[in-house]
GROMACS .gro file of C-alpha atoms in nm:
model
  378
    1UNK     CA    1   2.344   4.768   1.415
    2UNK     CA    2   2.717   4.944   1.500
    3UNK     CA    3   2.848   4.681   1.246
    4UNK     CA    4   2.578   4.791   0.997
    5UNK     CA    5   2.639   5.161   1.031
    6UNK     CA    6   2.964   5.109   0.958
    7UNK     CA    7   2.923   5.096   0.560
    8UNK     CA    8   2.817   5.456   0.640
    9UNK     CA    9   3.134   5.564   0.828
   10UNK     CA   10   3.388   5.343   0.617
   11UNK     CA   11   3.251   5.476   0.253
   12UNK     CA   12   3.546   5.611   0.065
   13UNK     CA   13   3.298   5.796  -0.197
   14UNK     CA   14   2.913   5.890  -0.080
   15UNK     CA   15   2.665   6.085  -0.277
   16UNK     CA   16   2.501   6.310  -0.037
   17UNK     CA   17   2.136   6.427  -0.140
   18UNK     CA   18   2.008   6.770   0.023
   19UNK     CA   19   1.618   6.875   0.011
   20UNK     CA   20   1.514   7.226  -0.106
   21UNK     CA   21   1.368   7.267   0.268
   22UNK     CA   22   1.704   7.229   0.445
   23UNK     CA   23   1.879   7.482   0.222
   24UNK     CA   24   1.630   7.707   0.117
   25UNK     CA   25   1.381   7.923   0.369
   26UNK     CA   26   1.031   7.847   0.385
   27UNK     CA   27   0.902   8.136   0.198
   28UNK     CA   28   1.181   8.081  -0.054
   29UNK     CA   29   1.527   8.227  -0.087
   30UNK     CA   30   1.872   8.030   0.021
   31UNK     CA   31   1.920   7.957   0.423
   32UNK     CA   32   2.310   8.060   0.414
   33UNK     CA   33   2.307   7.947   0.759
   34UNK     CA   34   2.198   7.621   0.710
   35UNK     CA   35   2.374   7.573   0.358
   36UNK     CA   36   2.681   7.682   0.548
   37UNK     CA   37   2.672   7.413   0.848
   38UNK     CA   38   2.595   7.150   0.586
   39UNK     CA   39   2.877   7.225   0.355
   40UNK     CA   40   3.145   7.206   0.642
   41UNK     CA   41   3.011   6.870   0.765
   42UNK     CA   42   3.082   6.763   0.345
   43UNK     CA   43   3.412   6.962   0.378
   44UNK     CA   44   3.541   6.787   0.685
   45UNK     CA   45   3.500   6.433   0.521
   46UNK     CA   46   3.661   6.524   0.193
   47UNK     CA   47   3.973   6.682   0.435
   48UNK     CA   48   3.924   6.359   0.593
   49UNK     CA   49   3.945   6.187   0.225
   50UNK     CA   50   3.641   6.076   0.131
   51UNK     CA   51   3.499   6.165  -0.228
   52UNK     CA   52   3.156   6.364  -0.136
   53UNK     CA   53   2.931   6.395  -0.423
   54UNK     CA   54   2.657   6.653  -0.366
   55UNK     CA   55   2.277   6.655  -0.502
   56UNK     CA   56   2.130   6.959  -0.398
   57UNK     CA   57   1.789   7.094  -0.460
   58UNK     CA   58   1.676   7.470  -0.380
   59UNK     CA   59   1.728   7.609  -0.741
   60UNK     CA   60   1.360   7.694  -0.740
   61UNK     CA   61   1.277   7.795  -0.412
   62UNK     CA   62   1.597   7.999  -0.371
   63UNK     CA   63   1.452   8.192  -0.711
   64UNK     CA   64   1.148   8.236  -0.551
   65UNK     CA   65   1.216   8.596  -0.376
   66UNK     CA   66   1.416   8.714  -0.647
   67UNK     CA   67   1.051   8.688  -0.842
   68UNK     CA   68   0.837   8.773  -0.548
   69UNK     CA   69   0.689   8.462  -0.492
   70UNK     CA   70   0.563   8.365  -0.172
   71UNK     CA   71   0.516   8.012  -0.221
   72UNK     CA   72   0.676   7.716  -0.506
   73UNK     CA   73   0.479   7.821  -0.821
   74UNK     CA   74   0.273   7.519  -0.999
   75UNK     CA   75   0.330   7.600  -1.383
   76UNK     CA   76   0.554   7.516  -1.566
   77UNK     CA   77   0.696   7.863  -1.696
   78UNK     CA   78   0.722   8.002  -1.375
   79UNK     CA   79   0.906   7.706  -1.235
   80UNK     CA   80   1.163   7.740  -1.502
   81UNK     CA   81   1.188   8.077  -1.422
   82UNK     CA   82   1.201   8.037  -1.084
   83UNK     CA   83   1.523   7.777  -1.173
   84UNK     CA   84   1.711   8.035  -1.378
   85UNK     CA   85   1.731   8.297  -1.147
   86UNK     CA   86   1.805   8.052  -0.823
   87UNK     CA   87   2.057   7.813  -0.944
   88UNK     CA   88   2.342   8.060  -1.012
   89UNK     CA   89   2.295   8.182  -0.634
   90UNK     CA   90   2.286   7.821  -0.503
   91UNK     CA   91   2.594   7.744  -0.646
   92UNK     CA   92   2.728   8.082  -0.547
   93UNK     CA   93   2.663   8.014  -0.200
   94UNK     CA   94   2.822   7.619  -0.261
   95UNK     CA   95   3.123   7.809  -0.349
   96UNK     CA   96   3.170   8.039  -0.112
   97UNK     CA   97   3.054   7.778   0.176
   98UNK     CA   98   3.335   7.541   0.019
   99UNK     CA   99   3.594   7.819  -0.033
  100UNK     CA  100   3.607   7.876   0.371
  101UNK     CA  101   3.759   7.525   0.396
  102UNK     CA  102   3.983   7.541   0.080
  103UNK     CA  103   3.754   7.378  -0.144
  104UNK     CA  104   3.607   7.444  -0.522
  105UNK     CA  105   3.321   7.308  -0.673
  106UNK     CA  106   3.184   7.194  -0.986
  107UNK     CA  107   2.836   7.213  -1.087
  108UNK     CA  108   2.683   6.967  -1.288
  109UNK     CA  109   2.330   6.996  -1.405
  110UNK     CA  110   2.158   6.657  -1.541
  111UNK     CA  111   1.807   6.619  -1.701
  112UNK     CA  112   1.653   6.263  -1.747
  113UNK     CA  113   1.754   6.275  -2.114
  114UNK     CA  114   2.109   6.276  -1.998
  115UNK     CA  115   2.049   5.941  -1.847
  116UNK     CA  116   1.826   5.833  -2.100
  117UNK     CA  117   2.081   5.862  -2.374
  118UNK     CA  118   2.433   5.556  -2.317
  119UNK     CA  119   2.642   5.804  -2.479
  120UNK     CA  120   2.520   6.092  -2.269
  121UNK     CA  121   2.556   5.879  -1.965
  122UNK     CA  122   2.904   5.773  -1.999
  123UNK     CA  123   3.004   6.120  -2.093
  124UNK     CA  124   2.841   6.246  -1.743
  125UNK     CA  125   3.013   5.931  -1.560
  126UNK     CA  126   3.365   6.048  -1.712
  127UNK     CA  127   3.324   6.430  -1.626
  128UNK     CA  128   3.214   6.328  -1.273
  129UNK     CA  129   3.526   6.114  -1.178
  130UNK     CA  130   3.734   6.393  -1.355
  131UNK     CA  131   3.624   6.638  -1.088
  132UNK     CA  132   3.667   6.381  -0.808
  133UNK     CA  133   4.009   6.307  -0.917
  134UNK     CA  134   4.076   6.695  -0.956
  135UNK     CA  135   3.961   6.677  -0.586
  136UNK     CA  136   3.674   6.928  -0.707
  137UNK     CA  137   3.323   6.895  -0.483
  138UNK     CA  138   3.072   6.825  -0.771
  139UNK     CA  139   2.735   6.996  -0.691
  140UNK     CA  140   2.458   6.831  -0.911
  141UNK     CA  141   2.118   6.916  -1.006
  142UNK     CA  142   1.857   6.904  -1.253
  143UNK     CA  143   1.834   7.104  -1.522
  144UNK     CA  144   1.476   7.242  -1.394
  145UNK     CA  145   1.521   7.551  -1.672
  146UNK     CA  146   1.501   7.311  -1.952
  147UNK     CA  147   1.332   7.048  -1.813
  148UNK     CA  148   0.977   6.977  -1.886
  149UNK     CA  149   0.833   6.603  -1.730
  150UNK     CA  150   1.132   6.626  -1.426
  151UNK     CA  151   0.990   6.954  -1.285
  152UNK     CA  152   0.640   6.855  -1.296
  153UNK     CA  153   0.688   6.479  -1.179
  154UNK     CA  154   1.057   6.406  -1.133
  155UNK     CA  155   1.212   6.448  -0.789
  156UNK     CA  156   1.618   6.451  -0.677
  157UNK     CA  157   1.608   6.143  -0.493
  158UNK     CA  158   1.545   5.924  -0.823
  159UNK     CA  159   1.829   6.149  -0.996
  160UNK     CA  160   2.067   6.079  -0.678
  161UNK     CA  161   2.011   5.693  -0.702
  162UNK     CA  162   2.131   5.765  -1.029
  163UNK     CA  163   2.438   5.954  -0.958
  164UNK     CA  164   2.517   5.655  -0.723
  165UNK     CA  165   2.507   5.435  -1.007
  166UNK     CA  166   2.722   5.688  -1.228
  167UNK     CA  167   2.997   5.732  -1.006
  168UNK     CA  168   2.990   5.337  -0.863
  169UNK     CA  169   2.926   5.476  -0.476
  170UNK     CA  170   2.953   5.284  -0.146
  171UNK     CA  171   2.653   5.454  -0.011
  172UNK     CA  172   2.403   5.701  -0.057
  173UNK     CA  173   2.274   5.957   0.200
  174UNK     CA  174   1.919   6.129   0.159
  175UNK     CA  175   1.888   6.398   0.378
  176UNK     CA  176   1.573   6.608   0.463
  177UNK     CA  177   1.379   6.780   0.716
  178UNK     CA  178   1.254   6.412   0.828
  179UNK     CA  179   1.497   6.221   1.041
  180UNK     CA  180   1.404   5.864   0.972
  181UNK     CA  181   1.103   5.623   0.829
  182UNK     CA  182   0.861   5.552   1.090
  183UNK     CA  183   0.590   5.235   1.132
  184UNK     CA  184   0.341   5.502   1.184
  185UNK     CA  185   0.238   5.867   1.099
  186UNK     CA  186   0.605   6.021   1.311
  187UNK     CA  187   0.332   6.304   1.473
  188UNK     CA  188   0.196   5.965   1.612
  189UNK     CA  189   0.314   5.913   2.017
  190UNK     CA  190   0.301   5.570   1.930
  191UNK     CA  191   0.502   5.560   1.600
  192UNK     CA  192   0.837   5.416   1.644
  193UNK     CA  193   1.169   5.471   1.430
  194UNK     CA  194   1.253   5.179   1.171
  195UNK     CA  195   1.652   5.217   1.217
  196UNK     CA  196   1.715   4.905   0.959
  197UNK     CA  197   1.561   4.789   0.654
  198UNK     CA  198   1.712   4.426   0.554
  199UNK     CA  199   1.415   4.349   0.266
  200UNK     CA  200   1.164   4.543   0.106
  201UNK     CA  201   0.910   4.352   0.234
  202UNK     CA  202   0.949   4.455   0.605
  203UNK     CA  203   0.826   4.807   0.525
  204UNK     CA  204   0.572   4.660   0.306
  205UNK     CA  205   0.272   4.836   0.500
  206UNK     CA  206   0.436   5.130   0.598
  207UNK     CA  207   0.243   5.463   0.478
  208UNK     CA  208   0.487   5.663   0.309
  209UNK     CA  209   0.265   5.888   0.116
  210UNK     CA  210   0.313   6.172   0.297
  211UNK     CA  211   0.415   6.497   0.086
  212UNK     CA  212   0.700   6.649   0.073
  213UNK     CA  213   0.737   7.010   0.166
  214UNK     CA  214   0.601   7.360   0.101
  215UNK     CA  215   0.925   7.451  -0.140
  216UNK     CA  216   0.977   7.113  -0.255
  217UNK     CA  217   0.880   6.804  -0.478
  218UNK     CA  218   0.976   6.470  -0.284
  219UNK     CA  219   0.804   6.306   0.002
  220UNK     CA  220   0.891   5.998   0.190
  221UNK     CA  221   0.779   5.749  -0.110
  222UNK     CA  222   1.096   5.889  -0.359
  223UNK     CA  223   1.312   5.787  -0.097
  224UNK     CA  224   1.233   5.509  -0.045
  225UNK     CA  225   1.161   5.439  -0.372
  226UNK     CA  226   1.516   5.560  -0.467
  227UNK     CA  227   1.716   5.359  -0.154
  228UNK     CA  228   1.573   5.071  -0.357
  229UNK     CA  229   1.723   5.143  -0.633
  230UNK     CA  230   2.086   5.191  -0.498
  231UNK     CA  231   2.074   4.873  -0.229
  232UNK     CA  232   1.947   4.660  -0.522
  233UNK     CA  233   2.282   4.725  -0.696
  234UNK     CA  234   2.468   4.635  -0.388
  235UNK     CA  235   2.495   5.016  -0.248
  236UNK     CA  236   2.359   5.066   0.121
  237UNK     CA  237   2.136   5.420   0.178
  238UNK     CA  238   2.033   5.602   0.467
  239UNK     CA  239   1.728   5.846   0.476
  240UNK     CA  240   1.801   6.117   0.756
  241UNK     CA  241   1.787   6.482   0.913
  242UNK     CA  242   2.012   6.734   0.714
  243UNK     CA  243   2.052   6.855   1.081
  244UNK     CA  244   2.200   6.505   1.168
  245UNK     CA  245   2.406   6.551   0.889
  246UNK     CA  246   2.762   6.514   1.089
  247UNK     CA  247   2.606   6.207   1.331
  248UNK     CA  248   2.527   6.022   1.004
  249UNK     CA  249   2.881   6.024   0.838
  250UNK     CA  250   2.999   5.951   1.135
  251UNK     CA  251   2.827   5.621   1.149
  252UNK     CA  252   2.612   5.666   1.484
  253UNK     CA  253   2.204   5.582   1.519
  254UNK     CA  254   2.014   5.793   1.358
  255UNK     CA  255   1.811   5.783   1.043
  256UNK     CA  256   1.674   5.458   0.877
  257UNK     CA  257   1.948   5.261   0.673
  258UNK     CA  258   1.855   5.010   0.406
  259UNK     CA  259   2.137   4.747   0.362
  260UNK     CA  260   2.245   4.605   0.000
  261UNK     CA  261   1.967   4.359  -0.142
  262UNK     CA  262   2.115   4.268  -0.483
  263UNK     CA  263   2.495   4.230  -0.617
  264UNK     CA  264   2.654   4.483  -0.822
  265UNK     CA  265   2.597   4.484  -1.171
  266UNK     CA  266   2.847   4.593  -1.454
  267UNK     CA  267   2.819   4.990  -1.560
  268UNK     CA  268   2.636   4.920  -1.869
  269UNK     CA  269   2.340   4.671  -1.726
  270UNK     CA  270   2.310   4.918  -1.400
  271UNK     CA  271   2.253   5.208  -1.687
  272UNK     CA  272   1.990   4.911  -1.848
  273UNK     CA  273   1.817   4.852  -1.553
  274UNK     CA  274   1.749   5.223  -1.419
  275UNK     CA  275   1.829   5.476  -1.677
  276UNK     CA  276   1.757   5.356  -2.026
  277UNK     CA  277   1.393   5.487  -2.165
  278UNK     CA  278   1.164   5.252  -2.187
  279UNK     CA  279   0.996   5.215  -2.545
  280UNK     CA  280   0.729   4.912  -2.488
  281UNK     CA  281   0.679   4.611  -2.313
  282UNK     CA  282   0.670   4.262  -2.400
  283UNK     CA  283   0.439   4.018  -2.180
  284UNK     CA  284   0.599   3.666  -2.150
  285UNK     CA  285   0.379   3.364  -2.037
  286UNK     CA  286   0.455   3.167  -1.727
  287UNK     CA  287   0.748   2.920  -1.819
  288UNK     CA  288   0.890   3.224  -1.987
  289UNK     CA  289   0.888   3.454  -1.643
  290UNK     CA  290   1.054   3.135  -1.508
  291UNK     CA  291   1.329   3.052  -1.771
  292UNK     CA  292   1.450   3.474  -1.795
  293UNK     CA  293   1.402   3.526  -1.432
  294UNK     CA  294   1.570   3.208  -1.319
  295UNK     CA  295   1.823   3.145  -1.589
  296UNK     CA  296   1.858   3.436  -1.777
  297UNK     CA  297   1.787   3.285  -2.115
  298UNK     CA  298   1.777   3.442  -2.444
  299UNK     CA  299   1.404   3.575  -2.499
  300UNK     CA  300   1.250   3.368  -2.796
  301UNK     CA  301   0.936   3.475  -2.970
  302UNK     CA  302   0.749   3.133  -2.858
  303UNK     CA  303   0.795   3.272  -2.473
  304UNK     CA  304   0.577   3.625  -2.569
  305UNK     CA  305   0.198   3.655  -2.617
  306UNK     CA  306   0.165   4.011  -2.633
  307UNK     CA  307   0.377   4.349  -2.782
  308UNK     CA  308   0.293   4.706  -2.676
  309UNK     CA  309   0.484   4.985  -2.747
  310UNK     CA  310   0.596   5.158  -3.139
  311UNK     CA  311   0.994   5.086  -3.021
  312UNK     CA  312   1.250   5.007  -3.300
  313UNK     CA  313   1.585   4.738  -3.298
  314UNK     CA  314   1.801   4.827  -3.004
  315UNK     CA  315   1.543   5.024  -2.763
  316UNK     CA  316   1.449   4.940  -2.419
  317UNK     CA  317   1.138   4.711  -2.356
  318UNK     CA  318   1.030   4.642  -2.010
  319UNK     CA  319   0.951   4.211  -1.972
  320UNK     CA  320   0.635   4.104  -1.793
  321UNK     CA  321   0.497   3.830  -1.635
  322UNK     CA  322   0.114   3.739  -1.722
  323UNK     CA  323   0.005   3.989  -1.477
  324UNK     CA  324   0.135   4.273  -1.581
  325UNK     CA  325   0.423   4.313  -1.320
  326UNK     CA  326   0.763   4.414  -1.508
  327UNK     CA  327   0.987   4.152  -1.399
  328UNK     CA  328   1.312   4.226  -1.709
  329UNK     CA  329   1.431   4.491  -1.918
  330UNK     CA  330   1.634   4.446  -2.219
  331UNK     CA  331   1.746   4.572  -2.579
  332UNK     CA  332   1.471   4.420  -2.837
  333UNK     CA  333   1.644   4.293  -3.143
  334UNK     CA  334   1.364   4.362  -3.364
  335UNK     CA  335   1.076   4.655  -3.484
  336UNK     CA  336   0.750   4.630  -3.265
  337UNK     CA  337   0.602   4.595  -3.631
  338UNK     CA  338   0.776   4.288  -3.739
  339UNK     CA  339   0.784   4.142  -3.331
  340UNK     CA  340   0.416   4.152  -3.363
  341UNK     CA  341   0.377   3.918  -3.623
  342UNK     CA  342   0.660   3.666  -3.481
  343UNK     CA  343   0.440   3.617  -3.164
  344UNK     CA  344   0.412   3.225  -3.028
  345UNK     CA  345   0.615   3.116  -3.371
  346UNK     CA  346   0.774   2.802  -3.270
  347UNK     CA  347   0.978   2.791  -3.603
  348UNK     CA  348   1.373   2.788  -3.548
  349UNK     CA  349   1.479   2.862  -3.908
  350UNK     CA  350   1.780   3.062  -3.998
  351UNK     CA  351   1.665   3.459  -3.995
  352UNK     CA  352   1.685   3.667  -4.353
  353UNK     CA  353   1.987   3.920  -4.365
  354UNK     CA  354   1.828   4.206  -4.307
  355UNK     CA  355   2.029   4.444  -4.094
  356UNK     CA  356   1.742   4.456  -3.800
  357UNK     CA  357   1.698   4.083  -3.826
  358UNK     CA  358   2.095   3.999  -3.822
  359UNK     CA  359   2.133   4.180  -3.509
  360UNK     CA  360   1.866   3.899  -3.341
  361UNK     CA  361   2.022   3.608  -3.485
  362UNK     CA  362   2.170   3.324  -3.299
  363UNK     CA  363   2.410   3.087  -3.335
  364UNK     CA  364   2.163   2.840  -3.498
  365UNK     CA  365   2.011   3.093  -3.690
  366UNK     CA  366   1.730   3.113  -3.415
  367UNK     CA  367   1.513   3.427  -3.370
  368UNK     CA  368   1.637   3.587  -3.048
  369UNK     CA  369   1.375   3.892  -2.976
  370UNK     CA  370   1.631   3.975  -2.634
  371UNK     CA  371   1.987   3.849  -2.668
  372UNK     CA  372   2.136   3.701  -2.311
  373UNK     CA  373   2.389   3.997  -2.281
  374UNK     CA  374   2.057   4.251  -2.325
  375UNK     CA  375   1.875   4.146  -2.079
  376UNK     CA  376   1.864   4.235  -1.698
  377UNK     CA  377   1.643   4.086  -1.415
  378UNK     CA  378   1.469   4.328  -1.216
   0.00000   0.00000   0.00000
């Protein structure tokens, strides 16, 4: 376990994810105390030399007393309003927590779009490891002012995975006002702390529906949901007490951490795999799940036997197995329109030179619906 902990401790860059409830106060309105003691734990490891990337929520609880709200509103145009009158005093209080220990920050605000979009992506990827290298403290949220579907459904753990992906992190820390994942309901005398998670399936009947809290959106199932997203690009997480904050830097027992389940993947297929929007799905039959999942072959039209989705040449389709479980994502070379009518054709002659049809063309002239270097096994 000391040995495990270890990829904790020995991280050179972490991205840090706070919860509205351990920087905010319950009725709303920004904890300085609390923001304070969590900001000089983050200080000390950057003095220390370790890149800290922070993902903080609490833009629309902190706004809440500046509106007189007593609890997190549920529509939409208060929540937004809510977010543009909280975020400039979050950050304000980021900066003046950092300033005590000679630090600046940088805030970044990110809305799925951002992801969504390569170009947007790489841009946000550049402008992050500028402020690293500037030795700035980046302080990331979402854009909840703009942001429609991410208020309403969207949480900062997923967008923290993310940011681990975007900035190529040896770990990722979620911290909240729950200190671990338990086998049981935690109020539970029984219950017991899982401290390691080694495969997904261990914590297969684990309950972690719970809700999240009074000022905020995530429960235990977005972080767990997001830890999976990070280990299975090769980046270890550890769900944890904001309070513990110090004890879990430091590498010691505490919190649940979920060790690396897949290798890393190149910038460009981790972006493929998490980020991209989805436009449609293809469903492949058996031999098909086999030959993509096992040797990442190029997707033929003889493998599919059904199309979903109105996506054009060069969007995201998610690949699935007779099912219905998405087991591949990739770039489609071809219109939903035209992919329909190729279904189950067996035919191998050379492709016309259309522009859409020249960009799924093989060597042999074979229709390729998902060329080898598009395609990612999830």
């Amino acid at each position: 376990m000391t040995d495990a902990l270890s990829t904790i401790r020995d991280a050179r860059r972490v991205v840090v994810k706070v919860g509205s409830s351990s920087v905010t106060a319950p009725q709303g309105g920004i904890d300085t105390h609390r923001l304070q003691q969590l900001s000089s734990v983050i200080a000390k490891r950057w003095l220390e030399g370790v890149q800290v990337v922070l993902v903080s929520s609490g833009a629309i609880a902190a706004g809440m007393t500046a509106l007189g709200l007593i609890r997190r509103p549920k529509d939409l145009a208060t929540q937004q309003a809510a977010a543009s009158a909280g975020q400039g005093g979050l950050v304000a209080a980021y900066s003046e927590a950092f300033r005590q220990d000679g630090l600046s920050v940088g805030q970044v605000l990110l809305t799925a779009s951002d992801m969504h979009r390569r170009s947007h992506y790489t841009n946000a990827s550049r402008t992050l490891e500028r402020l690293l290298k500037l030795g700035v403290v980046p302080v990331i949220n979402e854009n909840d002012t703009v942001a429609t579907r991410e208020i309403r459904f969207g949480d900062n753990d997923h967008l923290a995975a993310l940011v681990a992906h975007l900035v190529d992190a040896d770990a990722l820390v979620l911290l909240s006002d729950v200190d671990a994942l338990y086998d049981a309901d935690p109020r539970k005398p029984s219950s017991s702390r899982i401290p390691v998670v080694s495969d997904p399936a261990q914590i297969t009947n684990v309950d972690v529906t719970a809700a999240g809290s009074r000022v905020g959106t995530g429960g235990m199932v977005t972080k767990v949901a997001a830890a999976r997203m990070v280990t299975a690009e090769g980046i270890p997480a550890l769900l944890g007490s904001a309070d513990q904050a110090a004890r879990i830097l430091d590498g010691e027992d505490v919190g649940t951490l979920f060790l690396p389940t897949g290798n890393p993947r190149s910038a460009r297929l981790r972006w493929l795999a998490h980020a991209s929007q989805v436009a449609g799905r293809l469903t492949l039959d058996h031999s098909a799940v086999e030959a993509v999942m096992q040797q990442q072959t190029p997707l033929l039209p003889v493998a599919l036997t059904r199309v979903e989705g109105a996506f054009q040449v060069g969007n995201t389709v998610d690949l699935c197995d007779p099912a219905g479980r998405v087991v591949a994502r990739g770039k489609v070379s071809y219109d939903a329109s035209e992919l329909d009518t190729l279904i189950g054709d067996r035919k191998s002659s050379p492709t016309t030179p259309t522009t859409h049809r020249a960009y799924g063309r093989g060597r042999t002239g074979t229709r390729i619906v998902i060329r080898r270097d598009n395609l990612v096994v999830l």
